[in-house]
Amino acid sequence: MNPPPNVLEAARAADAAPHPQTPLEETRSRGRVKGVLALFGPAFVAAVAYIDPGNFATNIAGGAKYGYMLVWVIVAANLMAMLVQYLSAKTGIATGKNLPELCREHFKKPVTFGLWLQAEAIAIATDLAEFVGAAIALNLLFGVPPFVAGLMTAVVAFAILELQTRGYRKFELAIGAFLMIVFFGFMYDLLQVGVDTGDFAAGLIPSFDGTDSVLLAVGILGATVMPHVVYLHSALTSKRIAPQNVAEKRQLLRFQRLDVVIALGLAGIINLTMLVVAAQLFHDSGLTDVESIESAHRGFETLLGGGAALAFAVALLASGLSSSSVGTFAGQVVMQGFINRRINLFLRRAITMAPSLIVLAIGVDPSTTLVISQVVLSFGIPFALVPMVLLTRRKDIMGALVNRTLTTVIASTVAGMIIALNCFLLYQTFFG
């Protein structure tokens, strides 16, 4: 029996009419260049955590004291970071949810509540490091007292967060601009001192020089993965572009993999540049005891002049401001995901920055504050990595994008190594 003519006409009209584009197709249709660039961004936001003021302190101290010897540590740390952030990005794409939301759905309530409490402590510790870094930079640049510098940092951070309320792309571009300021700041200093390619190549071979070098290497590795950006990266990819089927999810994942490689690669280059500049400038000059950001700044000014010192301080300021904003954004994701509560982003900013302003007001030593914040952050690493590995290996959660067995084994090994190194660092901090 043939269908009536009106049904045939309707079918032909449907075939002839343009099909509505999916969000991914619409993004790609902007053009070969614009369409691809529009897919990049989340990893650049995450990458800011890998060049925060804490990294400044450890990388410069490592280069000043041991020259190029710890180059291999930064390379290894960066490779670990790429895997961790890739898995976080994949979690968001595969499930359409962020990691804290998945924890709330698949773990028992007491576990989820405990994860939320530690994540909030991590958010405060993150703010502490970033605020102190930005305050140090403002003090170095303009002589601003620490507490006033903290208030100025808060104002700028509020302005950056305002961009996030106007759409994810503006926020990503702003954070990317700060990342490039840090990059160019250290590139300028690198051009002043050069690179010893022979020593750099030798530094790629794993080696140590006594217990202190082991501790510093552990500090660099232990501070590699920041718990808050493990949570945040999954949120940045979960609803940014909604893939309609498995094929689109795989296509989007390929772009996010490239996003991670480029963004984390850039962060790795910045970290390597910090160490190389310190090795060339301080180690070769006999100034091996550079244990604070302020002393490093003085060394830049003494040995290279005001221009190099200015580039260093501006890079530090860009690092502190951008990483502080990213930390607050991550805190909102944590609260919404773990306990399904949301408060005004600016109110949250005020709450989490309060301890930082108190620390600056009472005059606690900035270098000591940075160390304490990194120790607190190290406590949070297992609570982000272990749930992510457990969830991404489950097919009922990840579907077609479930981890392969080899990926799970490698991710578990990396998580175990980072956790062990942080435990060692904590032991040395309190009992060594």
Short mmCIF file of C-alpha atoms in Angstrom, two decimals:
data_model
loop_
_atom_site.label_atom_id
_atom_site.label_comp_id
_atom_site.label_asym_id
_atom_site.label_seq_id
_atom_site.Cartn_x
_atom_site.Cartn_y
_atom_site.Cartn_z
CA MET A 1 0.00 0.00 0.00
CA ASN A 2 1.46 3.35 -1.08
CA PRO A 3 1.46 6.23 1.42
CA PRO A 4 -0.84 9.15 0.61
CA PRO A 5 0.63 11.95 -1.53
CA ASN A 6 0.64 14.46 1.34
CA VAL A 7 2.88 12.14 3.42
CA LEU A 8 5.33 11.75 0.52
CA GLU A 9 5.42 15.51 0.02
CA ALA A 10 6.08 16.04 3.72
CA ALA A 11 8.93 13.51 3.65
CA ARG A 12 10.50 15.14 0.57
CA ALA A 13 10.21 18.56 2.21
CA ALA A 14 11.87 17.27 5.38
CA ASP A 15 14.76 15.81 3.39
CA ALA A 16 15.17 19.02 1.41
CA ALA A 17 15.03 21.32 4.44
CA PRO A 18 18.34 22.09 6.16
CA HIS A 19 18.77 20.05 9.34
CA PRO A 20 19.41 22.10 12.48
CA GLN A 21 23.06 22.10 13.43
CA THR A 22 24.24 20.54 16.65
CA PRO A 23 26.21 22.82 18.99
CA LEU A 24 29.47 21.23 17.83
CA GLU A 25 28.58 21.61 14.15
CA GLU A 26 27.57 25.22 14.76
CA THR A 27 30.92 25.93 16.42
CA ARG A 28 32.89 24.27 13.64
CA SER A 29 30.89 26.12 10.97
CA ARG A 30 32.41 29.46 12.01
CA GLY A 31 35.30 28.77 9.69
CA ARG A 32 38.39 26.62 9.58
CA VAL A 33 40.39 28.81 11.95
CA LYS A 34 37.65 30.40 14.10
CA GLY A 35 35.78 27.12 14.38
CA VAL A 36 38.86 25.32 15.73
CA LEU A 37 39.97 28.13 18.03
CA ALA A 38 36.48 28.28 19.57
CA LEU A 39 36.97 24.72 20.83
CA PHE A 40 40.10 25.63 22.78
CA GLY A 41 40.11 27.33 26.18
CA PRO A 42 39.29 25.09 29.18
CA ALA A 43 42.82 23.73 29.51
CA PHE A 44 44.26 27.26 29.44
CA VAL A 45 42.14 28.11 32.48
CA ALA A 46 43.40 24.97 34.24
CA ALA A 47 47.00 25.69 33.19
CA VAL A 48 47.08 28.84 35.34
CA ALA A 49 47.23 26.63 38.45
CA TYR A 50 50.53 25.18 37.22
CA ILE A 51 52.27 28.56 37.18
CA ASP A 52 50.94 30.01 40.42
CA PRO A 53 53.18 31.85 42.94
CA GLY A 54 54.02 28.53 44.64
CA ASN A 55 55.63 27.35 41.41
CA PHE A 56 57.65 30.56 41.26
CA ALA A 57 59.15 29.78 44.67
CA THR A 58 60.01 26.10 44.06
CA ASN A 59 61.31 26.45 40.50
CA ILE A 60 63.53 29.43 41.25
CA ALA A 61 64.86 27.81 44.42
CA GLY A 62 65.61 24.63 42.46
CA GLY A 63 67.46 26.43 39.68
CA ALA A 64 69.42 28.65 42.08
CA LYS A 65 70.60 25.81 44.30
CA TYR A 66 71.10 22.96 41.83
CA GLY A 67 71.39 24.55 38.42
CA TYR A 68 69.89 22.42 35.65
CA MET A 69 69.83 19.20 37.67
CA LEU A 70 66.06 19.22 38.32
CA VAL A 71 64.97 19.90 34.72
CA TRP A 72 63.79 16.29 34.48
CA VAL A 73 61.51 16.79 37.50
CA ILE A 74 59.61 19.60 35.81
CA VAL A 75 59.29 17.59 32.58
CA ALA A 76 57.99 14.52 34.46
CA ALA A 77 55.62 16.68 36.52
CA ASN A 78 54.22 18.28 33.37
CA LEU A 79 53.55 14.92 31.70
CA MET A 80 51.67 13.79 34.81
CA ALA A 81 49.66 17.00 34.76
CA MET A 82 48.68 16.47 31.12
CA LEU A 83 47.27 13.02 31.87
CA VAL A 84 45.34 14.18 34.94
CA GLN A 85 43.79 17.19 33.22
CA TYR A 86 42.96 15.15 30.12
CA LEU A 87 41.02 12.66 32.25
CA SER A 88 39.20 15.51 33.98
CA ALA A 89 38.26 17.05 30.61
CA LYS A 90 37.11 13.65 29.34
CA THR A 91 34.91 13.18 32.40
CA GLY A 92 32.95 16.33 31.58
CA ILE A 93 32.56 15.47 27.90
CA ALA A 94 31.52 11.84 28.51
CA THR A 95 28.96 12.51 31.24
CA GLY A 96 27.86 16.13 30.82
CA LYS A 97 28.57 16.52 34.55
CA ASN A 98 31.51 17.66 36.62
CA LEU A 99 33.54 15.48 38.97
CA PRO A 100 31.94 16.73 42.23
CA GLU A 101 28.45 16.06 40.79
CA LEU A 102 29.47 12.51 39.88
CA CYS A 103 30.87 11.98 43.37
CA ARG A 104 27.54 13.10 44.85
CA GLU A 105 25.64 10.68 42.62
CA HIS A 106 27.83 7.60 43.04
CA PHE A 107 29.30 7.84 46.55
CA LYS A 108 27.53 7.66 49.90
CA LYS A 109 26.41 10.90 51.54
CA PRO A 110 28.98 10.90 54.38
CA VAL A 111 31.77 10.39 51.82
CA THR A 112 30.46 13.18 49.63
CA PHE A 113 30.11 15.53 52.59
CA GLY A 114 33.65 14.78 53.71
CA LEU A 115 34.95 15.41 50.19
CA TRP A 116 33.15 18.74 50.15
CA LEU A 117 34.63 19.86 53.50
CA GLN A 118 38.19 19.09 52.45
CA ALA A 119 37.60 20.75 49.07
CA GLU A 120 36.49 23.95 50.83
CA ALA A 121 39.68 23.88 52.92
CA ILE A 122 41.64 23.48 49.70
CA ALA A 123 39.82 26.50 48.20
CA ILE A 124 40.92 28.67 51.14
CA ALA A 125 44.52 27.40 50.91
CA THR A 126 44.50 28.08 47.18
CA ASP A 127 43.34 31.65 47.77
CA LEU A 128 46.01 32.05 50.42
CA ALA A 129 48.83 31.24 48.00
CA GLU A 130 47.46 33.33 45.15
CA PHE A 131 46.64 36.38 47.27
CA VAL A 132 50.04 36.35 48.93
CA GLY A 133 51.75 36.05 45.53
CA ALA A 134 49.81 38.97 44.07
CA ALA A 135 50.39 41.05 47.22
CA ILE A 136 54.15 40.40 47.03
CA ALA A 137 54.11 41.50 43.38
CA LEU A 138 52.27 44.75 44.13
CA ASN A 139 54.68 45.43 46.96
CA LEU A 140 57.68 44.82 44.69
CA LEU A 141 56.26 46.96 41.88
CA PHE A 142 54.78 49.88 43.79
CA GLY A 143 55.76 49.49 47.44
CA VAL A 144 52.14 48.82 48.43
CA PRO A 145 51.80 47.48 52.01
CA PRO A 146 50.75 43.80 52.09
CA PHE A 147 47.21 44.29 53.45
CA VAL A 148 46.41 47.11 51.03
CA ALA A 149 47.89 44.99 48.23
CA GLY A 150 45.53 42.19 49.26
CA LEU A 151 42.53 44.52 48.99
CA MET A 152 43.70 45.67 45.56
CA THR A 153 44.05 42.04 44.50
CA ALA A 154 40.47 41.41 45.62
CA VAL A 155 39.16 44.29 43.50
CA VAL A 156 40.93 43.05 40.37
CA ALA A 157 39.84 39.47 41.04
CA PHE A 158 36.22 40.68 41.29
CA ALA A 159 36.59 42.36 37.91
CA ILE A 160 37.93 39.18 36.33
CA LEU A 161 35.09 37.14 37.84
CA GLU A 162 32.58 39.60 36.38
CA LEU A 163 33.73 38.42 32.95
CA GLN A 164 32.74 34.88 33.88
CA THR A 165 29.15 36.02 34.43
CA ARG A 166 29.11 37.37 30.85
CA GLY A 167 30.02 34.04 29.26
CA TYR A 168 32.74 31.42 29.45
CA ARG A 169 34.63 32.72 26.40
CA LYS A 170 35.41 36.17 27.84
CA PHE A 171 36.70 34.57 31.03
CA GLU A 172 38.86 32.10 29.09
CA LEU A 173 40.35 34.85 26.96
CA ALA A 174 41.15 36.98 30.00
CA ILE A 175 42.87 34.08 31.77
CA GLY A 176 44.72 33.22 28.56
CA ALA A 177 45.97 36.82 28.36
CA PHE A 178 47.36 36.61 31.89
CA LEU A 179 49.03 33.32 31.01
CA MET A 180 50.76 34.98 28.07
CA ILE A 181 51.92 37.88 30.27
CA VAL A 182 53.69 35.37 32.53
CA PHE A 183 55.14 33.64 29.46
CA PHE A 184 56.51 36.81 27.88
CA GLY A 185 57.80 38.08 31.23
CA PHE A 186 60.03 35.04 31.63
CA MET A 187 60.93 34.94 27.95
CA TYR A 188 62.31 38.46 28.36
CA ASP A 189 64.42 37.36 31.31
CA LEU A 190 65.54 34.23 29.47
CA LEU A 191 66.80 36.34 26.58
CA GLN A 192 68.93 38.26 29.06
CA VAL A 193 70.70 35.17 30.43
CA GLY A 194 70.57 32.56 27.64
CA VAL A 195 70.51 28.77 27.94
CA ASP A 196 73.39 26.33 28.36
CA THR A 197 72.10 23.60 26.02
CA GLY A 198 74.63 21.05 27.25
CA ASP A 199 73.66 21.46 30.89
CA PHE A 200 69.98 21.50 29.93
CA ALA A 201 70.33 18.17 28.12
CA ALA A 202 72.20 16.72 31.11
CA GLY A 203 69.37 17.88 33.36
CA LEU A 204 66.94 15.63 31.49
CA ILE A 205 68.71 12.62 33.01
CA PRO A 206 67.24 11.84 36.48
CA SER A 207 69.73 12.53 39.27
CA PHE A 208 69.98 13.99 42.78
CA ASP A 209 72.59 15.66 44.93
CA GLY A 210 71.84 14.81 48.54
CA THR A 211 68.71 14.84 50.65
CA ASP A 212 67.90 18.50 50.09
CA SER A 213 67.69 18.01 46.33
CA VAL A 214 65.30 15.09 46.85
CA LEU A 215 63.09 17.23 49.07
CA LEU A 216 63.04 20.06 46.55
CA ALA A 217 62.21 17.62 43.74
CA VAL A 218 59.37 16.22 45.84
CA GLY A 219 58.15 19.76 46.45
CA ILE A 220 58.07 20.46 42.70
CA LEU A 221 56.33 17.18 41.92
CA GLY A 222 54.01 17.36 44.91
CA ALA A 223 52.77 20.79 43.88
CA THR A 224 52.17 19.62 40.31
CA VAL A 225 48.49 18.71 40.47
CA MET A 226 46.24 21.28 42.07
CA PRO A 227 43.04 19.60 43.36
CA HIS A 228 40.76 22.53 42.54
CA VAL A 229 41.55 22.46 38.80
CA VAL A 230 40.94 18.71 38.65
CA TYR A 231 37.38 19.53 39.74
CA LEU A 232 37.15 22.65 37.61
CA HIS A 233 38.34 21.22 34.29
CA SER A 234 35.51 18.66 34.23
CA ALA A 235 33.03 21.49 34.82
CA LEU A 236 34.52 23.61 32.02
CA THR A 237 33.99 20.82 29.47
CA SER A 238 30.70 19.38 30.75
CA LYS A 239 28.30 21.98 29.33
CA ARG A 240 30.49 24.22 27.20
CA ILE A 241 29.52 22.41 23.98
CA ALA A 242 26.89 19.67 24.10
CA PRO A 243 27.82 16.73 21.82
CA GLN A 244 24.77 14.92 20.47
CA ASN A 245 26.20 11.42 20.04
CA VAL A 246 29.28 9.28 20.64
CA ALA A 247 30.92 10.38 17.38
CA GLU A 248 30.68 14.04 18.38
CA LYS A 249 31.96 13.23 21.88
CA ARG A 250 35.02 11.57 20.37
CA GLN A 251 35.56 14.49 18.01
CA LEU A 252 35.28 17.00 20.84
CA LEU A 253 37.61 14.90 22.99
CA ARG A 254 40.29 15.01 20.30
CA PHE A 255 40.21 18.80 20.37
CA GLN A 256 40.29 18.86 24.17
CA ARG A 257 43.30 16.52 24.13
CA LEU A 258 45.08 19.01 21.88
CA ASP A 259 43.90 21.84 24.13
CA VAL A 260 45.52 20.10 27.12
CA VAL A 261 48.78 19.42 25.29
CA ILE A 262 49.13 23.03 24.11
CA ALA A 263 48.04 24.74 27.35
CA LEU A 264 49.92 22.45 29.74
CA GLY A 265 52.87 22.45 27.35
CA LEU A 266 52.95 26.24 27.62
CA ALA A 267 52.79 26.02 31.41
CA GLY A 268 55.64 23.50 31.33
CA ILE A 269 57.76 25.84 29.21
CA ILE A 270 57.13 28.65 31.70
CA ASN A 271 58.16 26.44 34.63
CA LEU A 272 61.28 25.30 32.79
CA THR A 273 62.11 28.92 31.97
CA MET A 274 61.84 29.85 35.65
CA LEU A 275 64.33 27.14 36.56
CA VAL A 276 66.69 27.88 33.66
CA VAL A 277 66.78 31.62 34.38
CA ALA A 278 67.50 30.92 38.06
CA ALA A 279 70.21 28.40 37.12
CA GLN A 280 71.91 30.78 34.71
CA LEU A 281 71.53 33.86 36.86
CA PHE A 282 71.90 32.70 40.46
CA HIS A 283 73.60 29.30 40.43
CA ASP A 284 76.34 30.37 38.03
CA SER A 285 76.88 33.55 40.08
CA GLY A 286 77.23 31.66 43.35
CA LEU A 287 73.93 33.01 44.74
CA THR A 288 72.54 29.57 45.56
CA ASP A 289 70.58 30.58 48.65
CA VAL A 290 67.56 32.20 46.98
CA GLU A 291 64.75 30.99 49.21
CA SER A 292 62.09 33.68 48.77
CA ILE A 293 60.41 35.52 45.93
CA GLU A 294 61.61 38.85 47.33
CA SER A 295 65.25 37.71 47.34
CA ALA A 296 64.85 36.46 43.77
CA HIS A 297 63.53 39.88 42.73
CA ARG A 298 66.49 41.59 44.37
CA GLY A 299 68.81 39.22 42.53
CA PHE A 300 67.21 40.06 39.17
CA GLU A 301 67.62 43.77 39.83
CA THR A 302 71.22 43.46 41.02
CA LEU A 303 72.49 41.12 38.29
CA LEU A 304 70.36 42.06 35.28
CA GLY A 305 68.92 45.49 36.01
CA GLY A 306 65.51 47.06 36.51
CA GLY A 307 63.97 45.75 33.27
CA ALA A 308 64.46 42.09 34.21
CA ALA A 309 63.21 42.71 37.75
CA LEU A 310 60.14 44.48 36.36
CA ALA A 311 59.38 41.58 34.00
CA PHE A 312 59.65 39.15 36.91
CA ALA A 313 57.32 41.18 39.17
CA VAL A 314 54.73 41.74 36.42
CA ALA A 315 54.72 38.00 35.66
CA LEU A 316 54.22 37.26 39.35
CA LEU A 317 51.32 39.73 39.54
CA ALA A 318 49.62 38.21 36.48
CA SER A 319 50.07 34.75 37.99
CA GLY A 320 48.57 35.72 41.34
CA LEU A 321 45.57 37.58 39.91
CA SER A 322 44.62 34.95 37.34
CA SER A 323 45.09 31.93 39.60
CA SER A 324 43.09 33.63 42.36
CA SER A 325 40.11 34.10 40.04
CA VAL A 326 40.35 30.52 38.79
CA GLY A 327 40.43 29.29 42.38
CA THR A 328 37.19 31.09 43.22
CA PHE A 329 35.51 29.73 40.11
CA ALA A 330 36.58 26.23 41.15
CA GLY A 331 35.15 26.79 44.62
CA GLN A 332 31.71 27.46 43.16
CA VAL A 333 31.92 24.21 41.18
CA VAL A 334 32.88 22.32 44.33
CA MET A 335 29.94 23.60 46.38
CA GLN A 336 27.36 23.15 43.63
CA GLY A 337 28.63 19.67 42.78
CA PHE A 338 29.19 18.06 46.17
CA ILE A 339 26.20 19.44 48.12
CA ASN A 340 24.01 20.89 45.35
CA ARG A 341 24.13 24.39 46.81
CA ARG A 342 25.03 27.62 45.05
CA ILE A 343 25.77 31.03 46.50
CA ASN A 344 26.53 34.32 44.81
CA LEU A 345 29.98 34.11 43.21
CA PHE A 346 31.08 37.45 44.65
CA LEU A 347 29.91 36.49 48.15
CA ARG A 348 31.93 33.33 47.85
CA ARG A 349 34.93 35.40 46.74
CA ALA A 350 34.57 37.53 49.87
CA ILE A 351 34.35 34.48 52.16
CA THR A 352 37.33 32.58 50.77
CA MET A 353 39.59 35.63 50.57
CA ALA A 354 38.93 36.65 54.21
CA PRO A 355 41.60 34.32 55.70
CA SER A 356 44.12 35.62 53.15
CA LEU A 357 43.46 39.23 54.13
CA ILE A 358 43.78 38.33 57.82
CA VAL A 359 47.16 36.69 57.19
CA LEU A 360 48.35 39.76 55.28
CA ALA A 361 47.00 42.11 57.96
CA ILE A 362 48.78 40.41 60.89
CA GLY A 363 52.06 40.35 58.98
CA VAL A 364 52.82 36.62 58.65
CA ASP A 365 55.99 36.05 56.61
CA PRO A 366 54.93 35.64 52.94
CA SER A 367 57.36 32.80 52.19
CA THR A 368 56.15 30.88 55.26
CA THR A 369 52.56 31.45 54.16
CA LEU A 370 53.29 30.02 50.72
CA VAL A 371 54.86 26.90 52.26
CA ILE A 372 51.89 26.36 54.59
CA SER A 373 49.41 26.75 51.75
CA GLN A 374 51.27 24.19 49.63
CA VAL A 375 51.26 21.70 52.52
CA VAL A 376 47.49 22.11 52.93
CA LEU A 377 46.99 21.70 49.18
CA SER A 378 48.96 18.45 49.22
CA PHE A 379 46.37 16.99 51.62
CA GLY A 380 43.67 17.49 49.00
CA ILE A 381 45.33 15.75 46.08
CA PRO A 382 44.21 12.16 46.91
CA PHE A 383 40.61 13.30 47.37
CA ALA A 384 40.51 14.57 43.79
CA LEU A 385 42.64 12.00 41.96
CA VAL A 386 41.33 8.77 43.49
CA PRO A 387 37.61 9.47 42.83
CA MET A 388 38.43 10.53 39.26
CA VAL A 389 40.31 7.31 38.51
CA LEU A 390 37.56 5.21 40.13
CA LEU A 391 34.82 6.93 38.13
CA THR A 392 36.52 7.12 34.72
CA ARG A 393 37.15 3.35 34.69
CA ARG A 394 33.41 2.60 34.96
CA LYS A 395 31.59 1.99 31.68
CA ASP A 396 28.18 2.65 33.25
CA ILE A 397 29.33 6.21 33.93
CA MET A 398 31.66 7.01 31.03
CA GLY A 399 29.93 5.01 28.30
CA ALA A 400 31.98 4.71 25.12
CA LEU A 401 34.66 7.03 26.54
CA VAL A 402 35.48 4.74 29.47
CA ASN A 403 39.19 4.42 30.22
CA ARG A 404 41.09 1.64 28.56
CA THR A 405 42.74 -0.74 30.99
CA LEU A 406 46.18 0.68 30.19
CA THR A 407 44.94 4.24 30.79
CA THR A 408 43.54 3.24 34.19
CA VAL A 409 46.80 1.51 35.13
CA ILE A 410 48.90 4.54 34.12
CA ALA A 411 46.52 6.98 35.83
CA SER A 412 46.51 4.87 39.01
CA THR A 413 50.31 4.75 38.96
CA VAL A 414 50.56 8.51 38.49
CA ALA A 415 48.02 9.11 41.27
CA GLY A 416 49.88 6.72 43.56
CA MET A 417 53.22 8.43 42.85
CA ILE A 418 51.86 11.91 43.49
CA ILE A 419 50.15 10.78 46.69
CA ALA A 420 53.30 9.01 47.92
CA LEU A 421 55.46 12.04 47.16
CA ASN A 422 53.07 14.35 48.98
CA CYS A 423 52.99 12.03 52.00
CA PHE A 424 56.79 12.07 52.00
CA LEU A 425 56.79 15.86 51.79
CA LEU A 426 54.29 16.12 54.64
CA TYR A 427 56.37 13.75 56.76
CA GLN A 428 59.51 15.78 56.13
CA THR A 429 57.65 19.03 56.86
CA PHE A 430 56.37 17.90 60.25
CA PHE A 431 58.84 15.22 61.40
CA GLY A 432 61.95 15.50 59.20
#
